[in-house]
XYZ file of C-alpha atoms in Angstrom:
531
model
C 0.000 0.000 0.000
C 1.134 3.547 -0.659
C 2.752 5.341 2.228
C 0.756 8.405 3.199
C 2.591 11.085 5.170
C 1.212 12.530 8.394
C 0.677 15.806 6.572
C -1.363 14.050 3.889
C -3.318 12.223 6.564
C -4.282 15.605 7.967
C -6.118 16.240 4.725
C -8.602 13.598 5.753
C -10.054 16.348 7.954
C -12.188 17.520 5.068
C -15.057 15.129 4.602
C -18.694 15.981 5.242
C -20.951 14.269 7.727
C -24.650 13.572 7.326
C -27.657 13.834 9.618
C -27.585 10.601 11.620
C -30.393 8.132 12.350
C -30.547 6.418 15.781
C -28.455 3.410 14.699
C -25.861 5.687 13.134
C -25.835 7.848 16.259
C -25.029 4.759 18.344
C -22.272 3.793 15.925
C -20.782 7.252 16.329
C -20.899 6.977 20.111
C -19.147 3.605 19.898
C -16.511 5.088 17.606
C -15.869 7.979 20.000
C -15.463 5.367 22.741
C -12.942 3.482 20.571
C -15.060 0.307 20.543
C -13.917 -1.219 17.252
C -15.689 -4.516 17.932
C -19.062 -2.825 18.384
C -18.652 -0.742 15.237
C -17.544 -3.711 13.132
C -20.522 -5.724 14.416
C -22.948 -2.878 13.696
C -21.722 -2.500 10.116
C -21.836 -6.253 9.533
C -25.384 -6.467 10.916
C -26.519 -3.552 8.788
C -25.021 -5.214 5.704
C -26.828 -8.440 6.547
C -30.122 -6.630 7.191
C -29.903 -4.725 3.922
C -29.188 -7.925 1.988
C -32.279 -9.456 3.600
C -34.415 -6.475 2.631
C -34.809 -5.333 6.236
C -32.772 -2.126 6.069
C -33.109 0.688 3.506
C -30.016 1.445 1.480
C -29.924 5.041 2.725
C -29.616 3.740 6.294
C -26.769 1.442 5.244
C -24.977 4.375 3.640
C -25.571 6.586 6.667
C -23.244 4.448 8.774
C -20.400 5.433 6.468
C -21.473 9.076 6.342
C -21.703 9.506 10.091
C -18.101 8.378 10.591
C -16.637 9.986 7.475
C -16.168 13.389 9.055
C -13.302 15.717 9.900
C -13.319 15.009 13.626
C -9.767 14.041 14.681
C -11.039 11.388 17.091
C -13.022 9.696 14.311
C -10.019 9.916 11.978
C -7.920 8.196 14.651
C -10.641 5.600 15.162
C -10.500 4.654 11.480
C -6.846 3.678 11.907
C -7.642 1.694 15.044
C -10.458 -0.104 13.252
C -8.280 -1.044 10.278
C -5.543 -2.278 12.609
C -7.990 -4.508 14.444
C -9.854 -5.621 11.288
C -7.483 -5.195 8.307
C -9.777 -7.215 6.010
C -13.004 -5.467 7.024
C -14.774 -4.227 3.877
C -16.536 -1.679 6.075
C -13.378 -0.175 7.590
C -11.717 -0.182 4.158
C -14.712 1.531 2.559
C -14.837 4.200 5.249
C -11.143 4.952 4.930
C -11.380 5.033 1.133
C -14.169 7.601 1.343
C -12.098 9.768 3.655
C -9.152 9.676 1.287
C -11.433 10.374 -1.681
C -12.885 13.496 -0.082
C -9.448 14.649 1.032
C -8.082 14.244 -2.505
C -10.609 16.660 -3.943
C -10.150 19.167 -1.152
C -6.407 19.058 -1.726
C -6.823 19.509 -5.467
C -9.108 22.526 -5.233
C -10.855 24.080 -8.213
C -8.111 26.012 -9.950
C -6.635 25.085 -13.309
C -3.633 22.783 -13.070
C -1.158 25.529 -13.907
C -2.494 27.579 -10.965
C -2.503 24.666 -8.523
C 0.530 24.134 -6.333
C 2.519 20.935 -7.036
C 2.079 19.922 -3.388
C -1.681 19.897 -3.949
C -1.387 17.829 -7.115
C 0.852 15.304 -5.356
C -1.577 15.024 -2.466
C -4.456 14.571 -4.916
C -2.574 11.738 -6.627
C -1.414 9.989 -3.451
C -4.746 10.198 -1.676
C -6.602 9.063 -4.787
C -4.325 6.062 -5.191
C -4.709 5.120 -1.520
C -8.494 5.428 -1.764
C -8.553 3.287 -4.901
C -6.481 0.502 -3.377
C -8.740 0.345 -0.330
C -11.955 0.533 -2.349
C -10.802 -2.258 -4.682
C -9.901 -4.396 -1.695
C -13.258 -3.731 -0.026
C -15.199 -4.544 -3.185
C -13.188 -7.728 -3.731
C -14.060 -8.891 -0.197
C -17.746 -7.887 -0.292
C -19.010 -7.137 -3.821
C -22.587 -6.989 -2.525
C -21.739 -4.179 -0.071
C -23.174 -1.233 -1.998
C -21.084 1.525 -0.315
C -17.919 -0.230 -1.546
C -19.251 -0.237 -5.111
C -20.357 3.392 -4.712
C -16.840 4.370 -3.704
C -15.272 2.704 -6.744
C -17.719 4.475 -9.033
C -16.969 7.818 -7.408
C -13.243 7.238 -7.873
C -13.698 7.246 -11.646
C -13.231 11.021 -11.326
C -9.852 10.567 -9.636
C -7.950 7.450 -10.689
C -10.292 5.801 -13.217
C -9.961 2.323 -11.652
C -12.527 0.754 -14.017
C -12.592 0.693 -17.787
C -15.900 1.398 -19.505
C -16.983 -2.244 -19.622
C -16.063 -2.875 -15.983
C -17.868 0.264 -14.844
C -21.045 -0.726 -16.670
C -20.814 -4.289 -15.323
C -20.350 -3.112 -11.740
C -23.272 -0.704 -12.061
C -25.397 -3.484 -13.528
C -24.549 -5.807 -10.621
C -25.692 -3.211 -8.095
C -28.783 -2.169 -10.032
C -29.941 -5.774 -10.417
C -29.602 -6.554 -6.712
C -30.249 -3.145 -5.104
C -31.510 -0.704 -7.755
C -31.191 2.877 -6.562
C -30.674 6.370 -7.890
C -27.557 7.048 -5.809
C -25.486 4.363 -7.486
C -26.684 5.455 -10.928
C -25.717 9.057 -10.207
C -22.287 7.994 -8.988
C -21.753 5.922 -12.109
C -22.621 8.911 -14.275
C -20.636 11.486 -12.304
C -17.727 10.572 -14.581
C -19.799 10.701 -17.776
C -18.782 14.279 -18.438
C -16.216 14.745 -21.172
C -13.915 16.612 -18.756
C -13.623 13.387 -16.722
C -12.964 11.255 -19.785
C -16.581 10.186 -20.239
C -18.650 10.037 -23.402
C -21.074 12.772 -22.340
C -24.747 12.665 -23.260
C -24.578 9.329 -25.164
C -23.213 7.654 -22.016
C -25.955 9.209 -19.885
C -28.592 7.935 -22.315
C -27.094 4.447 -22.335
C -27.175 4.108 -18.554
C -30.637 5.636 -18.226
C -31.979 3.297 -20.925
C -30.561 0.325 -19.034
C -31.384 1.187 -15.437
C -34.022 3.921 -15.031
C -37.038 1.609 -14.901
C -35.335 -0.661 -12.339
C -35.512 1.931 -9.570
C -38.604 0.967 -7.519
C -38.613 3.986 -5.190
C -38.922 6.464 -8.072
C -42.410 6.155 -9.660
C -42.479 7.545 -13.159
C -38.713 7.588 -13.371
C -38.617 7.137 -17.124
C -35.553 7.246 -19.317
C -36.316 10.872 -20.184
C -36.683 11.858 -16.537
C -33.478 10.001 -15.724
C -31.570 11.858 -18.437
C -32.968 15.184 -17.274
C -32.046 14.408 -13.668
C -28.452 13.503 -14.532
C -28.067 16.430 -16.932
C -29.159 18.828 -14.201
C -27.151 17.080 -11.492
C -23.983 17.186 -13.620
C -24.630 20.885 -14.366
C -24.419 20.385 -18.102
C -25.140 23.344 -20.356
C -26.621 23.792 -23.794
C -29.688 22.267 -25.461
C -29.838 19.198 -23.202
C -30.145 21.394 -20.114
C -32.957 23.400 -21.670
C -34.738 20.171 -22.579
C -34.278 18.927 -19.015
C -35.778 22.120 -17.582
C -38.777 21.908 -19.899
C -39.365 18.307 -18.814
C -39.099 19.395 -15.183
C -41.879 21.895 -15.764
C -44.192 19.594 -17.701
C -43.840 16.414 -15.616
C -43.442 17.840 -12.127
C -41.430 14.735 -11.237
C -39.992 14.872 -7.728
C -36.490 14.176 -8.985
C -36.617 17.241 -11.204
C -37.702 19.593 -8.441
C -34.350 21.360 -8.271
C -34.465 22.164 -11.980
C -38.045 23.387 -11.658
C -37.155 25.702 -8.768
C -34.164 27.061 -10.645
C -36.433 27.918 -13.549
C -38.965 29.525 -11.200
C -36.345 31.750 -9.608
C -35.266 32.968 -13.020
C -38.751 33.708 -14.417
C -40.505 34.933 -11.232
C -44.053 34.573 -12.548
C -47.069 34.088 -10.232
C -47.085 30.375 -11.092
C -43.380 30.200 -10.276
C -44.005 31.887 -6.953
C -46.613 29.241 -6.106
C -44.148 26.446 -6.882
C -41.527 27.980 -4.621
C -43.948 28.733 -1.787
C -45.183 25.139 -1.755
C -41.597 23.972 -1.501
C -40.579 26.442 1.221
C -43.582 25.550 3.361
C -42.566 21.888 3.571
C -41.995 20.757 7.130
C -38.328 20.437 8.060
C -37.043 22.334 5.036
C -33.643 23.952 5.688
C -32.854 25.007 2.112
C -31.359 28.350 3.071
C -30.134 29.171 -0.438
C -33.527 28.801 -2.129
C -35.195 30.688 0.711
C -32.723 33.540 0.327
C -33.216 33.703 -3.430
C -36.987 33.736 -2.932
C -36.792 36.612 -0.451
C -34.685 38.592 -2.913
C -37.044 37.900 -5.833
C -40.568 38.213 -4.393
C -42.543 40.187 -1.822
C -42.603 38.271 1.452
C -46.041 37.641 2.953
C -46.497 36.917 6.678
C -46.971 33.172 6.114
C -43.834 32.910 4.038
C -41.941 35.161 6.456
C -42.644 32.620 9.202
C -41.402 29.836 6.943
C -38.239 31.779 6.193
C -37.642 32.338 9.891
C -37.952 28.589 10.458
C -35.571 27.828 7.602
C -33.113 30.350 9.057
C -33.225 28.622 12.405
C -33.005 25.077 11.016
C -30.180 25.896 8.607
C -28.054 27.455 11.314
C -28.859 25.034 14.134
C -28.191 21.950 12.013
C -24.922 23.347 10.751
C -23.623 24.447 14.117
C -24.573 21.074 15.638
C -22.969 19.237 12.738
C -19.796 21.274 13.165
C -19.223 19.707 16.583
C -18.817 16.320 14.898
C -17.356 17.665 11.645
C -15.236 20.605 12.820
C -13.279 21.154 9.603
C -16.205 20.895 7.190
C -15.306 23.682 4.792
C -18.832 24.119 3.458
C -20.279 24.657 6.930
C -17.454 26.972 7.960
C -17.875 29.017 4.806
C -21.604 29.317 5.496
C -21.033 30.520 9.037
C -18.302 32.993 8.067
C -19.706 34.462 4.885
C -23.480 34.150 4.753
C -25.804 36.847 6.073
C -27.554 34.275 8.278
C -30.943 35.656 7.407
C -33.150 34.819 4.437
C -35.061 38.068 4.908
C -33.293 41.148 3.535
C -33.365 44.028 5.974
C -34.441 41.812 8.868
C -32.264 40.957 11.833
C -30.488 37.665 11.415
C -28.852 35.436 13.988
C -26.359 36.735 16.561
C -23.038 37.726 15.063
C -20.054 35.501 15.634
C -17.701 36.667 18.333
C -14.223 37.609 17.210
C -12.818 34.567 19.004
C -15.176 32.175 17.218
C -14.573 33.820 13.858
C -10.815 33.594 14.376
C -11.133 29.908 15.296
C -13.215 29.128 12.200
C -10.775 31.014 9.979
C -7.936 28.882 11.321
C -9.950 25.724 10.732
C -10.562 26.744 7.152
C -6.830 26.867 6.460
C -6.550 23.241 7.589
C -9.566 22.246 5.524
C -7.942 23.881 2.449
C -4.218 23.631 3.249
C -3.044 24.327 -0.321
C -5.433 27.160 -1.123
C -3.539 30.448 -1.366
C -6.733 32.497 -1.317
C -7.837 30.927 1.984
C -4.446 31.611 3.569
C -4.470 35.203 2.354
C -8.039 35.870 3.504
C -7.231 34.444 6.934
C -4.122 36.603 7.190
C -6.156 39.590 6.081
C -8.703 38.868 8.808
C -5.968 38.607 11.432
C -4.619 41.936 10.210
C -7.872 43.871 9.884
C -10.597 42.341 12.021
C -9.079 40.374 14.834
C -8.809 41.893 18.296
C -6.165 39.281 19.039
C -2.450 40.014 18.807
C -1.835 36.823 16.812
C 0.676 37.498 14.032
C -0.701 37.666 10.525
C 2.623 37.212 8.711
C 2.692 33.364 8.770
C -0.672 33.242 6.989
C 0.611 35.604 4.319
C 3.785 33.546 3.904
C 1.700 30.442 3.220
C -0.442 32.425 0.800
C 2.691 33.435 -1.101
C 4.043 29.889 -1.174
C 0.831 28.178 -2.285
C 0.167 30.874 -4.891
C 3.570 29.927 -6.317
C 4.798 33.449 -5.582
C 2.019 35.092 -7.549
C 2.678 38.783 -8.196
C -0.827 39.783 -7.161
C -0.591 38.012 -3.798
C 2.887 39.418 -3.183
C 1.678 42.938 -3.904
C -1.266 42.610 -1.536
C 1.013 41.279 1.194
C 3.400 44.199 0.589
C 0.524 46.650 0.982
C -0.668 44.987 4.210
C 2.836 44.817 5.666
C 3.617 48.449 4.964
C 0.215 49.477 6.266
C 0.964 47.727 9.567
C 4.225 49.667 9.872
C 2.445 52.904 8.978
C -0.058 52.250 11.764
C 2.745 51.687 14.271
C 4.346 54.978 13.269
C 1.071 56.838 13.511
C 0.411 55.429 16.980
C 3.924 56.357 18.106
C 3.559 59.905 16.813
C 6.146 59.622 14.053
C 5.205 61.511 10.912
C 6.633 62.586 7.596
C 10.325 61.910 7.130
C 11.047 61.225 10.794
C 12.725 57.950 9.729
C 10.908 55.838 12.343
C 12.280 52.663 10.744
C 15.682 53.349 12.311
C 14.213 52.536 15.723
C 13.015 49.123 14.593
C 15.164 46.037 15.058
C 16.221 43.471 12.491
C 13.326 41.159 13.412
C 10.969 43.756 11.959
C 13.087 45.102 9.150
C 14.573 41.989 7.554
C 11.263 40.297 6.639
C 10.239 43.494 4.849
C 13.485 43.569 2.850
C 12.998 39.912 1.921
C 9.418 40.491 0.823
C 10.420 43.547 -1.185
C 13.193 41.745 -3.039
C 11.015 38.752 -3.903
C 8.187 41.025 -5.055
C 10.493 43.120 -7.245
C 12.073 40.001 -8.791
C 8.719 38.423 -9.593
C 7.413 41.661 -11.084
C 10.523 42.053 -13.216
C 9.733 38.722 -14.864
C 5.941 38.988 -14.920
C 4.395 38.575 -18.351
C 1.098 40.126 -17.337
C -0.647 41.634 -14.355
C -0.301 44.879 -12.487
C 2.802 45.338 -10.350
C 2.971 48.710 -8.676
C 6.293 50.278 -7.736
C 6.351 49.966 -3.932
C 9.930 51.151 -3.440
C 8.874 54.683 -2.493
C 5.806 53.703 -0.484
C 6.022 54.898 3.130
C 7.961 53.669 5.077
C 9.809 51.512 2.503
C 12.452 54.126 1.681
C 13.173 54.701 5.366
C 13.458 50.941 5.967
C 15.974 50.519 3.158
C 17.977 53.485 4.433
C 17.953 52.083 7.971
C 19.182 48.606 7.067
C 21.923 50.040 4.848
C 23.218 52.605 7.327
C 23.119 50.138 10.212
C 24.442 47.200 8.145
C 21.409 45.044 8.985
C 19.748 42.207 7.055
C 22.882 41.241 5.152
C 21.359 37.956 3.955
C 18.066 39.513 2.863
C 19.878 42.318 1.009
C 22.515 40.253 -0.805
C 21.409 36.607 -1.113
C 20.149 35.331 -4.476
C 16.403 35.786 -4.716
C 16.019 32.010 -5.104
C 17.273 31.671 -1.527
C 14.648 34.130 -0.280
C 11.602 32.354 -1.681
C 8.971 31.320 0.837
C 8.278 27.879 2.306
C 5.246 26.550 4.212
C 4.889 27.724 7.804
C 3.271 25.653 10.555
C 0.597 27.600 12.429
C 0.105 26.836 16.153
C -3.229 25.087 16.699
C -4.250 27.216 19.673
C -8.010 27.156 20.146
C -8.744 25.440 16.848
C -10.442 22.395 18.435
C -12.426 24.326 21.025
C -15.965 23.033 21.480
C -15.836 19.917 19.305
C -17.692 16.771 20.312
C -16.154 14.114 22.563
C -13.812 16.587 24.264
C -16.009 17.642 27.200
C -15.741 21.337 26.379
C -18.352 23.984 27.069
C -20.576 25.224 24.263
C -22.233 28.624 24.272
C -26.044 29.042 24.003
C -25.775 29.669 20.254
C -24.095 26.316 19.719
C -20.560 27.582 19.138
C -17.485 26.862 21.178
C -16.804 29.371 23.892
C -13.905 31.524 22.780
C -10.910 31.318 25.127
């Protein structure tokens, strides 16, 4: 098996957990307690019950979902489970799913030429590890649907199955346990960008399997194609045809397409479709609710529904974050969304600075190769935080993972000089008072290094906007100070190649405050109490 470094293993802190049923909740409690025997027995019993027709497939899958989270204790438990049961198809499937999710988080969404080589290596290594485990799990238990699901999902990473093998595996599952989830996973790699055949492949699979799915009445080949086309976010004539079918059939599996169309057209009939959806009990679709509130007048009945959706969306996410503390989607929601579906109305209580700082730090671990995340976190530490935590390490990682991008370097230069300007202003220094002379090498040398790297990158930049920062206050005074006092000899004279940035480890601090299974206090709003 491939060797996965400890740093790569940290990337497994990126998966997403699901709402748990009672059996899954008990499995999670057993996992937190480190009871590998109980968890193995629960998975084996669930597999047996599903094969006997006693357990729905969604409940079988939920056992994987509830343990495939970013909680460090559950990550550690996966290793313990595999050590105790190295041939367990359930432990292998769970670990493969964790590696699969981590691979995509490591890869990010940028084009290859804008993705750091470290990210591409992690994507490759994690994908290969996931594939080996998924193949082993499927070989041991080919009737265990989550193992087959994982192999189908990996078509987007390592392509473990050729076209014939993929179709055969899908056919095996659909004959014994026909379900939409497996079909969607099989067709997630149908897009041309993943090496698939596109629409012809979608039609082939829908022709073969659509009418086998017993839980989807009226799930015809046409509805199947429309569902997959919308789910894969295809564009062009096939998407328009799918949206028309969504409107004419009203099939439940085309509801998302129908709502998208309604939000675009905003007719009275469209409003009725959206209202009926928003009034469903237990709905926490915050995005659709927000779009509705921005597109239509809000009546009292709908306002009450939006309030409920607000509350459910936030409460479920903040509860889920205790078990899935590095879930990037949840963190992004909490940091960046308005928290209220009703424009102009008061939303939920604002995050404290301590909680916001903690979530920002978590986001850098969830996206460890993302330069934009590192820069935004450093920017927050610089601008918004009331803490004295240094912002420079976050900027250094942003520079490194951007591959010394001129734009990132320039923004870091601006922030760094602004911090020095603020110090001078607070100390009463103004104009040409040369305040930099009073600073020591610990402050001055990093600025000289940054300046030299920035100037070198800009000198070789083929495009972009590089401003001349050499005369920006207090840059001239800093250069004069280091020269006259013979400081920063290395930063002033070393080859620029020797001054390039490397990754910096950030102290964890309060990053795990308030997570489940640690016995820590939680505030009334569901967030960890800031230290």
